[in-house]
Coordinates of C-alpha atoms in Angstrom, one line a residue:
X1 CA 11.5 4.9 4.8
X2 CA 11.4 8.1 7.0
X3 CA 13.8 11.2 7.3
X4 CA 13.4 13.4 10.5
X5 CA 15.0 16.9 10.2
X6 CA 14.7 19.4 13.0
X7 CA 14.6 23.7 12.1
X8 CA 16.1 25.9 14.5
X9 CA 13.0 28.3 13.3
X10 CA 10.6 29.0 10.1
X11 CA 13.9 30.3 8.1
X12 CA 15.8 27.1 8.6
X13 CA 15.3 25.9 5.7
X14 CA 17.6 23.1 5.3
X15 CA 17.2 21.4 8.9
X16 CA 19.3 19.0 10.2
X17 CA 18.6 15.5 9.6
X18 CA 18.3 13.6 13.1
X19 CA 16.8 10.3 11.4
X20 CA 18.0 8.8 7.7
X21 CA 16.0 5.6 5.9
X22 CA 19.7 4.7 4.8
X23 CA 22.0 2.5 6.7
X24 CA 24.6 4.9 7.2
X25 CA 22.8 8.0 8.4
X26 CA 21.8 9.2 11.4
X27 CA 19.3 7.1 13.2
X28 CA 17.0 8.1 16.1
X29 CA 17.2 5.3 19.2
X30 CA 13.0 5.3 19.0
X31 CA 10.1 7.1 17.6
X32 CA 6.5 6.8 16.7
X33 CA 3.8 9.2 15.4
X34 CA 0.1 8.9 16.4
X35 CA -2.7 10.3 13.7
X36 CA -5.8 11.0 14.7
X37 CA -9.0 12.5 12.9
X38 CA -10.4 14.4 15.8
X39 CA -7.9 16.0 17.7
X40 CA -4.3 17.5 17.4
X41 CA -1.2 14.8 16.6
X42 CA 1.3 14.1 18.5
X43 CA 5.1 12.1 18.0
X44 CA 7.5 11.4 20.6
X45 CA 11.5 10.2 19.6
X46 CA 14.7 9.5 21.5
X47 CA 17.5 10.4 20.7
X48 CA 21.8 9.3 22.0
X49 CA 24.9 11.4 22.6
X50 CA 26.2 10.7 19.2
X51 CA 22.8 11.9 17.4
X52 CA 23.2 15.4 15.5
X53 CA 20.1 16.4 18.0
X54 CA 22.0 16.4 20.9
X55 CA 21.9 19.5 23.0
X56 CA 20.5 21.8 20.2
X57 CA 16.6 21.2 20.6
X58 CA 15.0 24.0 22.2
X59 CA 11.7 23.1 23.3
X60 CA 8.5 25.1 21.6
X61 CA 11.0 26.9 19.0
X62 CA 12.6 23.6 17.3
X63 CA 10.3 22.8 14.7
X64 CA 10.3 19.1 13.4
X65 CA 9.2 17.4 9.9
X66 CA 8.6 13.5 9.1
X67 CA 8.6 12.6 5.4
X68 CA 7.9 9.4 3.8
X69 CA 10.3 9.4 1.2
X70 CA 9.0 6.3 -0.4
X71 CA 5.6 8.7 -1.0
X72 CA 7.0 12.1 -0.7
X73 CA 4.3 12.5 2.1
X74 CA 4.4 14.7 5.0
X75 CA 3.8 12.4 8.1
X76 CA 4.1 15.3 10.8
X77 CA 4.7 18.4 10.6
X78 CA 5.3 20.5 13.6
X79 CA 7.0 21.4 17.1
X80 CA 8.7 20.5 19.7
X81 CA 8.1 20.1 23.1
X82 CA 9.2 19.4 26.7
X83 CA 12.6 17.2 26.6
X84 CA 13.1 14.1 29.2
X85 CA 16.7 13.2 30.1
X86 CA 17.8 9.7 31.3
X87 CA 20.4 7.6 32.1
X88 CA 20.6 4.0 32.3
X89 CA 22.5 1.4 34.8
X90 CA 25.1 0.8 31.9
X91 CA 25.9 4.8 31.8
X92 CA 23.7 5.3 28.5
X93 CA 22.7 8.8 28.2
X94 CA 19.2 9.5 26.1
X95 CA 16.7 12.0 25.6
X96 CA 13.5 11.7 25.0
X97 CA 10.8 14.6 23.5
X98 CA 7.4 15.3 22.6
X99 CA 5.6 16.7 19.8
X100 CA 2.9 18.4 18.8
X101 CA 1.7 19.2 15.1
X102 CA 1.2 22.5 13.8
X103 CA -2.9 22.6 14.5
X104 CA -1.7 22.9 18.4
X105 CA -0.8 26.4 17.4
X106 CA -4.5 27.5 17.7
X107 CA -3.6 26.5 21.7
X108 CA -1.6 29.3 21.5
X109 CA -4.5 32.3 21.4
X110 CA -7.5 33.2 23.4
X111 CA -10.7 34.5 21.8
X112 CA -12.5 37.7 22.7
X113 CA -16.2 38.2 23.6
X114 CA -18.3 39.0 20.6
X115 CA -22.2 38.0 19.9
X116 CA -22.7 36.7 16.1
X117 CA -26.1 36.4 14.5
X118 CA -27.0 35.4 11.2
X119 CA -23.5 34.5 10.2
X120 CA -22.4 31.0 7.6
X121 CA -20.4 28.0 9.3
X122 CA -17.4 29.4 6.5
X123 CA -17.5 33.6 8.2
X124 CA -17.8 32.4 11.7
X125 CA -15.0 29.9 11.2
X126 CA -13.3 33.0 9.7
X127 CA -13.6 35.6 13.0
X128 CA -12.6 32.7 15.1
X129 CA -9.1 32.8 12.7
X130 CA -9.3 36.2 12.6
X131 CA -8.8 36.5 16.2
X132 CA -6.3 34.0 16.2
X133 CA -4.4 35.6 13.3
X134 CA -4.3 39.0 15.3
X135 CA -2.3 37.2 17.7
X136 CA 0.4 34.9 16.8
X137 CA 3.5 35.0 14.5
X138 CA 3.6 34.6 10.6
X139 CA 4.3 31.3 10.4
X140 CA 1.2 30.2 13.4
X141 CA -1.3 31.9 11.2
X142 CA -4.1 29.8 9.5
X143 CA -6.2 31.0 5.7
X144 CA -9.0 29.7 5.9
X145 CA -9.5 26.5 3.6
X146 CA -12.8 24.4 2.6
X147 CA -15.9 24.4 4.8
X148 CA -18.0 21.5 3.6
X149 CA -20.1 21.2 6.8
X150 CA -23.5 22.6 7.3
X151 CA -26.9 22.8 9.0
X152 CA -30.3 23.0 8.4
X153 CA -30.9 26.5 8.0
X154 CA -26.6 27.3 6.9
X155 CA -26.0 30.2 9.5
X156 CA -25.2 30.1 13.1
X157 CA -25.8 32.2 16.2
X158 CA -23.2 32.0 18.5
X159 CA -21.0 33.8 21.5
X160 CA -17.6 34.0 21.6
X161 CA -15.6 33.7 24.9
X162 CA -12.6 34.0 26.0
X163 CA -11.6 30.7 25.6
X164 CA -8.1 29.3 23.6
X165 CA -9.0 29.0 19.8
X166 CA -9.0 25.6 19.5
X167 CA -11.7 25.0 22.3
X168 CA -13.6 27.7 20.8
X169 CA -13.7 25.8 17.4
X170 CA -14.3 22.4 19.2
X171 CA -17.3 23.9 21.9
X172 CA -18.4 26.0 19.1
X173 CA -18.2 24.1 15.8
X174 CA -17.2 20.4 16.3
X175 CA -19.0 19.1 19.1
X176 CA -22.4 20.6 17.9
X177 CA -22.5 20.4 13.9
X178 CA -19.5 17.6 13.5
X179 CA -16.9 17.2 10.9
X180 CA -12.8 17.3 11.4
X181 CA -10.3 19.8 11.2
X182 CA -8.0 18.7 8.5
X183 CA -4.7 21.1 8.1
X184 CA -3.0 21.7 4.4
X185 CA 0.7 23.7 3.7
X186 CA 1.0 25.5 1.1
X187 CA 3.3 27.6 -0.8
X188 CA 2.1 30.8 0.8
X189 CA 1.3 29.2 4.3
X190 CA -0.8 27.1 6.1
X191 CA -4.8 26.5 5.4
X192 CA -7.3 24.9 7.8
X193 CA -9.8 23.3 6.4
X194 CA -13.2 22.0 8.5
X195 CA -14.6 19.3 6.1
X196 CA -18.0 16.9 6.6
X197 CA -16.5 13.7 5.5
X198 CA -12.8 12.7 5.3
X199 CA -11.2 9.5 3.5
X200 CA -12.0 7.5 0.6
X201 CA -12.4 4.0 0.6
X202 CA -9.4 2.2 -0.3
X203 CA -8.2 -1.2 -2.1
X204 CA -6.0 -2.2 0.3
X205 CA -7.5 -5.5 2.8
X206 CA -6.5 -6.3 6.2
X207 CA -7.0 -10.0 6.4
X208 CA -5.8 -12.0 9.2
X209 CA -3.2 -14.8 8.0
X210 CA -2.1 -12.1 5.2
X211 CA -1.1 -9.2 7.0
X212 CA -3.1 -8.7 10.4
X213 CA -0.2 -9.3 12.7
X214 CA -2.7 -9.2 15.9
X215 CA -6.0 -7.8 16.8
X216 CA -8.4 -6.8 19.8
X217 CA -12.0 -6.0 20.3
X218 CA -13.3 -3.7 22.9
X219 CA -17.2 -4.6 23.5
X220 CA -19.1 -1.8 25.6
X221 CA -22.8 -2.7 26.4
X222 CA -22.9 -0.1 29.4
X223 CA -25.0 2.3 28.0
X224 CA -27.4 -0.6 27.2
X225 CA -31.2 0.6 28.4
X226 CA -33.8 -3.1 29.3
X227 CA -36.4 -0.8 30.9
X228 CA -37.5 2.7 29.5
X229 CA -39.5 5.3 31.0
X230 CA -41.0 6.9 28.0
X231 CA -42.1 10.5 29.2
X232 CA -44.0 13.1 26.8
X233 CA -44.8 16.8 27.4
X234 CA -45.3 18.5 30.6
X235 CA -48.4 18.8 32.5
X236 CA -49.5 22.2 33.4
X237 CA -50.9 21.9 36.8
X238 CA -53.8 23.4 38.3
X239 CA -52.3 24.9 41.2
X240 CA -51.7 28.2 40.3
X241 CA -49.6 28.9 43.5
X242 CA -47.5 25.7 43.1
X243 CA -43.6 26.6 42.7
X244 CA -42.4 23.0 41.8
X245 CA -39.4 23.3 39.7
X246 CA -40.1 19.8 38.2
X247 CA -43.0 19.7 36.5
X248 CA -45.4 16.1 35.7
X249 CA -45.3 14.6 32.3
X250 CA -47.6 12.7 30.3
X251 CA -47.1 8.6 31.0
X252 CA -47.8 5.3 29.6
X253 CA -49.8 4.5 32.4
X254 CA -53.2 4.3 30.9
X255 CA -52.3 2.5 28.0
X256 CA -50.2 -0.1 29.5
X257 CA -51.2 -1.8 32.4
X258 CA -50.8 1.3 35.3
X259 CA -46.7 0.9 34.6
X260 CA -45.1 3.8 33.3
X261 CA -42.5 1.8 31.6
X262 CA -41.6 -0.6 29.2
X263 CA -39.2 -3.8 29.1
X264 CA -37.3 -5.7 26.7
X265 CA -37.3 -9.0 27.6
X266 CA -34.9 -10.3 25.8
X267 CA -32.3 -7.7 27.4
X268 CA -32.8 -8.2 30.8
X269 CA -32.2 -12.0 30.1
X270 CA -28.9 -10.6 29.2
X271 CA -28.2 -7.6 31.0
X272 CA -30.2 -7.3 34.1
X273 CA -32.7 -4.1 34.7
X274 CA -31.2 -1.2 33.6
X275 CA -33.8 1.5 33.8
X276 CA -33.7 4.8 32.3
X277 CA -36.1 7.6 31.2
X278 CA -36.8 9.4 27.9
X279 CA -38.4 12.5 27.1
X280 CA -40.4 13.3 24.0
X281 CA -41.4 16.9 24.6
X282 CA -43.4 17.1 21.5
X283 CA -45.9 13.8 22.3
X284 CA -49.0 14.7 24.1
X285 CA -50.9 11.1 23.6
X286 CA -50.2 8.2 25.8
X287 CA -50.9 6.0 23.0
X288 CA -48.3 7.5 20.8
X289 CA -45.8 8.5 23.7
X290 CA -46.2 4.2 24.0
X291 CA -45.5 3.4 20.6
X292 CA -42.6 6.1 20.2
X293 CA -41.0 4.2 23.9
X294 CA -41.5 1.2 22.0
X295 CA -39.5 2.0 18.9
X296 CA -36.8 3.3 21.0
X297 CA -36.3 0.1 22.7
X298 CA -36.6 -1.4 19.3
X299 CA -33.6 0.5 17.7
X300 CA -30.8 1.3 20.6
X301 CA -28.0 0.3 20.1
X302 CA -26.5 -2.4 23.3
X303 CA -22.8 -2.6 22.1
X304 CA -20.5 -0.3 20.9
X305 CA -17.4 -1.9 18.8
X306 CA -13.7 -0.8 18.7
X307 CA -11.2 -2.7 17.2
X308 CA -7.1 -2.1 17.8
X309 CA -5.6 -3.4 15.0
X310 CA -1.2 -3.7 14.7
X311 CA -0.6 -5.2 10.6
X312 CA 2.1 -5.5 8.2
X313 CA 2.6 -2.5 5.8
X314 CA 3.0 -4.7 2.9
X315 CA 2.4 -1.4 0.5
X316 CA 6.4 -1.1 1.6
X317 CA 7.3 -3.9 -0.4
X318 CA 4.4 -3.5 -3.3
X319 CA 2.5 -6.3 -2.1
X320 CA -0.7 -4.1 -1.0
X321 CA -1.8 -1.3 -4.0
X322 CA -1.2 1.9 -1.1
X323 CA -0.6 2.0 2.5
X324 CA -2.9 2.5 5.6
X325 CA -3.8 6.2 6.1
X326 CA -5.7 7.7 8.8
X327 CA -9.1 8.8 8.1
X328 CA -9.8 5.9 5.2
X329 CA -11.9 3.0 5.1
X330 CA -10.9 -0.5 4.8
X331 CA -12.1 -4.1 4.8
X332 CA -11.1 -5.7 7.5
X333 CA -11.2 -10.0 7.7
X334 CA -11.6 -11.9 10.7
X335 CA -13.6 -14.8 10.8
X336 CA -12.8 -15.5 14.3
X337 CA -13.9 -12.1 15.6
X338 CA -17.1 -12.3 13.1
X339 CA -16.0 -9.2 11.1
X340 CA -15.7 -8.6 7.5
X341 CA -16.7 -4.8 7.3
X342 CA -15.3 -2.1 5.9
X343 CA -14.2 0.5 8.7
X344 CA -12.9 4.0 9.2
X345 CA -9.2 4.7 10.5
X346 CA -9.7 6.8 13.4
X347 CA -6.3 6.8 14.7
X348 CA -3.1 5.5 13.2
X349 CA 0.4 4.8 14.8
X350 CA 3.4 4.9 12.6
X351 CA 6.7 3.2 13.9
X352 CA 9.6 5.5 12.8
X353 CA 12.2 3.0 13.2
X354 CA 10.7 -0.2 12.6
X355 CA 8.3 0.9 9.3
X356 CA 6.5 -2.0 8.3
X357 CA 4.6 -2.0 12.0
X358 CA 1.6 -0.1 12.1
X359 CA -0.9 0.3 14.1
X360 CA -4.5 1.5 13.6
X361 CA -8.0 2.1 15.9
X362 CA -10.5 1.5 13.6
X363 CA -13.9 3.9 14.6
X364 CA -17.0 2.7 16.7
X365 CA -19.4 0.4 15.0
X366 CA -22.7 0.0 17.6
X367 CA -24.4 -2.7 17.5
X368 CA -28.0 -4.0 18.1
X369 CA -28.5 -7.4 20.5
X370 CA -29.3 -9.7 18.1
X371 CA -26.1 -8.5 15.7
X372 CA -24.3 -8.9 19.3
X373 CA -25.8 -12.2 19.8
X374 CA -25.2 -13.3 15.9
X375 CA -21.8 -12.4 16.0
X376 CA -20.7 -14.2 19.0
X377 CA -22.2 -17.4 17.8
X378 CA -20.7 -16.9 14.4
X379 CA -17.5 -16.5 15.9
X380 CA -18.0 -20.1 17.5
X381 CA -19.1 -21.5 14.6
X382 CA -16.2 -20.1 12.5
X383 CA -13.5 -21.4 14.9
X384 CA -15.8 -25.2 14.7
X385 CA -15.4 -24.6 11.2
X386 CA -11.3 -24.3 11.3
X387 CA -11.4 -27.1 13.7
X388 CA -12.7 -29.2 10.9
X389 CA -9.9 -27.2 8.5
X390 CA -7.2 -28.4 10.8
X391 CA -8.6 -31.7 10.8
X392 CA -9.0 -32.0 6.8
X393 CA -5.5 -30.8 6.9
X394 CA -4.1 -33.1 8.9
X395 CA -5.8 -36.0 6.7
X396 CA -4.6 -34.2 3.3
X397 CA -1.4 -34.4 5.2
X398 CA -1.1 -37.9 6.2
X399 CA -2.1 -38.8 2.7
X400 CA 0.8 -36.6 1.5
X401 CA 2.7 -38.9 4.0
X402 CA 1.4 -42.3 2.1
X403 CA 2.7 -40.9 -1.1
X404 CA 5.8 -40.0 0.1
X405 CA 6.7 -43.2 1.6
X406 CA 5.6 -44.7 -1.9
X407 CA 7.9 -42.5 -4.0
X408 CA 10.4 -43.2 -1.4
X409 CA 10.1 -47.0 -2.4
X410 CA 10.7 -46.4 -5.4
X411 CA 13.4 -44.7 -5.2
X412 CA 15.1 -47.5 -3.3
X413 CA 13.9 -49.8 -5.8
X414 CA 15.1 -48.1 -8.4
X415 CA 19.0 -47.8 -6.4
X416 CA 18.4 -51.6 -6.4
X417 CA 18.4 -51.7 -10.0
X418 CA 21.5 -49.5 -10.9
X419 CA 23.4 -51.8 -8.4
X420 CA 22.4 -55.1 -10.1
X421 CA 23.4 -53.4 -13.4
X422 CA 27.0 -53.7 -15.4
X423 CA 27.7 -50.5 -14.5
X424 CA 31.4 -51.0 -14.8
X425 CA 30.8 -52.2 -18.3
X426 CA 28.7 -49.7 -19.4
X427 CA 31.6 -47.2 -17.7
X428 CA 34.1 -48.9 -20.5
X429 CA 32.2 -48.5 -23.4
X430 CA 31.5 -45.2 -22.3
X431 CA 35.0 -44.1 -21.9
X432 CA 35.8 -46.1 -25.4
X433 CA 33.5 -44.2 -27.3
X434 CA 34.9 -40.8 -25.2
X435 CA 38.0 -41.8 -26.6
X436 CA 37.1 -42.3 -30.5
X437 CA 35.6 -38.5 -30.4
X438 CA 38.5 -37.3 -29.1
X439 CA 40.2 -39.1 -32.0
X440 CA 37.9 -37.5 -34.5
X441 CA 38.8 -33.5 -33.2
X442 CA 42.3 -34.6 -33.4
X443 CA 42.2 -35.3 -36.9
X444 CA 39.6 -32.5 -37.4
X445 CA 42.3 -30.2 -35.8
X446 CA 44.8 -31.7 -37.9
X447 CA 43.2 -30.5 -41.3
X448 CA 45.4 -27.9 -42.9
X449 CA 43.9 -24.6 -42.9
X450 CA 44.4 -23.1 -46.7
X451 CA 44.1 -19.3 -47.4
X452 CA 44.7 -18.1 -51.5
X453 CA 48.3 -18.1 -52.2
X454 CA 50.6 -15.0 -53.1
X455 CA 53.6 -14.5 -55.0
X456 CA 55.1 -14.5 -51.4
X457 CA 53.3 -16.8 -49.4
X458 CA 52.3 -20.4 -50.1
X459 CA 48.6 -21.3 -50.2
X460 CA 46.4 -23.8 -52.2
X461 CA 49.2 -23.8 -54.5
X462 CA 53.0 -23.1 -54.0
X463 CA 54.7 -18.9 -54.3
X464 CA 56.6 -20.0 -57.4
X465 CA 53.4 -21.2 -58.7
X466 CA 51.3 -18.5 -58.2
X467 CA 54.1 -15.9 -59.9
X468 CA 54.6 -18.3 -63.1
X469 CA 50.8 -18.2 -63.2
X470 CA 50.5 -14.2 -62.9
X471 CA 52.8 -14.0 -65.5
X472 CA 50.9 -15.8 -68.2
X473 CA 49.2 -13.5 -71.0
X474 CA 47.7 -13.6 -74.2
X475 CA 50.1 -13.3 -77.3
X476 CA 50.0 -10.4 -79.7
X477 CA 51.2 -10.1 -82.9
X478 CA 54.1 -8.4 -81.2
X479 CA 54.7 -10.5 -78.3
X480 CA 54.8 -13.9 -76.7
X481 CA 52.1 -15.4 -75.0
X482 CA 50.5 -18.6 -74.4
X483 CA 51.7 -18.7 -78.0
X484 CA 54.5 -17.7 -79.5
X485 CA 54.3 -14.3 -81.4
X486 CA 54.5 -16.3 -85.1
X487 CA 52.2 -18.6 -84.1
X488 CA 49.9 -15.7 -83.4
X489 CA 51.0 -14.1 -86.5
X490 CA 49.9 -17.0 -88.8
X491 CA 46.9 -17.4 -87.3
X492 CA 45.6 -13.9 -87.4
X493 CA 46.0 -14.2 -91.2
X494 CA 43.4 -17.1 -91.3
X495 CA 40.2 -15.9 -91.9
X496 CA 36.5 -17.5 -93.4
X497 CA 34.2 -16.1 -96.0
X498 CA 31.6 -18.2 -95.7
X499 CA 29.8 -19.7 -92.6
X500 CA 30.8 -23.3 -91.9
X501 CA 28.0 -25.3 -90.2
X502 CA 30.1 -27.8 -88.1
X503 CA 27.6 -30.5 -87.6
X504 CA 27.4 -30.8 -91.3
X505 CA 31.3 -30.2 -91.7
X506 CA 31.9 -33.3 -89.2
X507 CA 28.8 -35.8 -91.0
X508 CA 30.8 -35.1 -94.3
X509 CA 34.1 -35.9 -92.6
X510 CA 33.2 -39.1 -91.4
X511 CA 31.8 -40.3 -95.0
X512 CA 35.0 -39.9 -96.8
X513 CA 36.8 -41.6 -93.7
X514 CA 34.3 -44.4 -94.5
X515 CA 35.1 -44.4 -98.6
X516 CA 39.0 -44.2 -97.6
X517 CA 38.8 -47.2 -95.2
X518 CA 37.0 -49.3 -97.9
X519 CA 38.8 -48.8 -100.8
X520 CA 41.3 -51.5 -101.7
X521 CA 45.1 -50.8 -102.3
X522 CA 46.2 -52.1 -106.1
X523 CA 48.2 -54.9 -106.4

């Protein structure tokens, strides 16, 4: 499924293979590769004494290369890195490393101060590379690919640091406009593209009882707020010498009872008090400021969802139309659990040695109490449900049992039968009537086989035959023949001048053979 080489450096071309899919090839003792969509991947392997590896990794100038060659796809691509030697009780000697993929490379430069107004997401990604590009070797440098990700007004005003290049684009770009870094290689090098959206949404199910090996459910309510301290704009105060550094805000106070907050019953049932405060700079109006508090409540979200998910890569054996790839969406079928969503691959773990393992974290999903609440009792009233399966099943199965026991009486009764018969008698006549067939071929086989006869070989008649019959001819004038040459002669002088009609020829014959049998002889 997967071929490892490792590349002494960029002009190793060739590599040498440290992991084959086939049996007889060079096999690595472990090895996995994690894929994430927001951060830089990673692969660890081990490898024996008898591995090609051993003792000619050097760590941050071996470069390393997983492909699927099933797909053709590139599974990781990058370098090495620190190496960890062991040895076990039984005297095994291993080594284990860790990798890094080729977007780690923007680790390896710092940026330098500069002030940019005015400037697209696409040119200030560009300086940022630009910098980076400056520093590094040929084979570390990055084109700049697709920019898909925007704001509202398309340009940015930002400072640069001095800060590695990869924590400028994630301070800079990632954490305050979004998207992901998504890495391409090319012909003439390597491309880095910053995209909005990632993934397509694919055919490919993870159902459990099909090919959801086993599954767990993180469920976070901590940042869960039951009572909210709505606060709007600040209040100038009238003190002109006051110094306060915190200023007073506009409340709910008048508008709701002298309490400057708001609870949600229903949460506190379930949580506790958990108070914390909000600030809506732009609301001057308690009324308002109330209402907005109220909506807030309304719409947070109490639980966030994450799901870690290890299934059977059944595209491996054509089963599934395409396997599970990072960054894709997929519907994923647990009744237990109360899912049946489609969710994002956020993180994928691929199992070098053991393919059809995978693992996947599937993203966040938040959601409200009552979907909380929903879920959990849908999750009991799905397992009630296969209680009542089970038990159906175990009915349909007894009946099974019934008709079982009833065939197998019949079957007995039916070995009853055949040992109340003449079966030796039938046996005899059987092996009488084997006996006349056999019989029959032996006379069939016992039918001469005729072929045309020759002058040399006997056939449907005998040699001597066949010759005397060859050399019979028609007579001439000259020669014999079927008749002798006189014969021929005499008869080639007969000849007719008039036509004869037969029929009248042989009616006129057999009246004068009439008149001669009547007449009477004289005495």
């Amino acid at each position: 499924m997967y071929r490892v080489t490792i590349h002494s450096g960029i002009n190793d071309v060739n590599g040498t293979v440290i992991h084959s899919p086939y049996v007889s090839g060079q096999k690595l003792t472990a090895g996995s590769i994690k894929q994430v969509i927001d951060g830089i991947d990673s692969m660890s392997f081990e490898i024996n004494l008898r591995n090609a590896g051993w003792g000619v990794i050097k760590p941050l100038t071996t470069l390393i290369k997983v492909i699927n060659v099933k797909t053709g796809i590139v599974e990781f691509d990058g370098r090495i890195l620190k190496p960890k030697q062991s040895m076990s009780s039984g005297g095994d000697f291993a080594t284990q490393y860790d990798c890094e993929s080729v977007l780690a490379y923007l680790l390896d430069s710092s940026q330098r101060h500069g002030e940019y107004r005015n400037m697209t997401i696409a040119q200030f990604l560009q300086v940022i590379l630009n910098n980076h590009n400056a520093q590094v070797e040929s084979h570390k440098r990055f084109k700049l690919g697709q920019v898909t990700v925007t704001n509202s007004t398309d340009n940015v005003y930002r400072y640069l640091g001095y800060e590695n290049t990869y924590d400028t684009i994630k301070d800079k770009l990632l954490n305050r406009l979004g998207g992901y870094l998504v890495v391409r290689r090319e012909s003439d090098g390597l491309y880095l593209d910053y995209l909005a959206e990632i993934g397509k949404t694919s055919a490919t199910e993870i159902k459990l009882r099909r090919n959801l090996k086993d599954m767990s459910r993180e469920i976070d309510p901590t940042e869960v707020v039951t009572r909210l301290v709505p606060l709007g704009a600040e209040i100038q105060s009238e003190d002109e010498t006051a110094t306060d550094a915190s200023k007073a805000r506009v409340n709910i106070k008048s508008v709701n009872n002298n309490l400057d907050y708001l609870d949600d019953v229903r949460l506190i049932a379930e949580f506790g008090i958990i108070e914390k405060s909000v600030v809506f700079n732009d609301v001057n109006q308690p009324n308002i400021l109330k209402t907005r508090g109220q909506q807030y409540l309304t719409a947070q979200k109490t639980a966030r969802n994450s799901f870690d998910l290890t299934f059977l890569d059944l595209s491996l054996n054509n089963l599934d139309p395409e396997s599970v790839n990072r960054g894709d969406k997929y519907n994923v079928y647990n009744p237990i659990f109360g899912i049946n969503e489609t969710l994002q691959v956020i993180q994928k773990e691929i199992n070098i040695v053991n393919p059809l393992d995978v693992k996947a974290n599937f993203g966040d999903k938040f959601k409200t109490l009552t979907q909380y609440q929903n879920e959990l009792n849908k999750g009991m009233s799905r397992y009630e449900d296969l209680e009542k399966s089970v038990s159906n099943q175990i009915q349909t199965i007894g009946a099974l049992k019934t008709q079982i026991d009833n065939v197998s009486q019949s079957v007995a009764d039916i070995n009853t039968e055949i040992n109340e018969s003449d079966i030796p008698g039938l046996v005899e006549a059987i092996a009488d009537l084997n006996d006349v067939v056999d019989q029959l071929n032996i006379a069939i086989g016992n039918i001469p086989n005729y072929t045309p006869a020759t002058q040399t070989k006997d056939g449907l008649m005998s040699s001597i035959d066949k010759t005397k019959l060859d050399e019979i001819q028609l007579a001439t004038g000259t020669t014999n023949g079927l008749l002798a040459k006189e014969d021929k002669q005499k008869l080639n002088r007969i000849t007719a001048n008039t036509s004869i009609d037969l029929d009248q020829f042989m009616l006129d014959f057999l009246a004068l053979k009439e008149v001669v049998e009547n007449m009477q002889p004289q005495e």
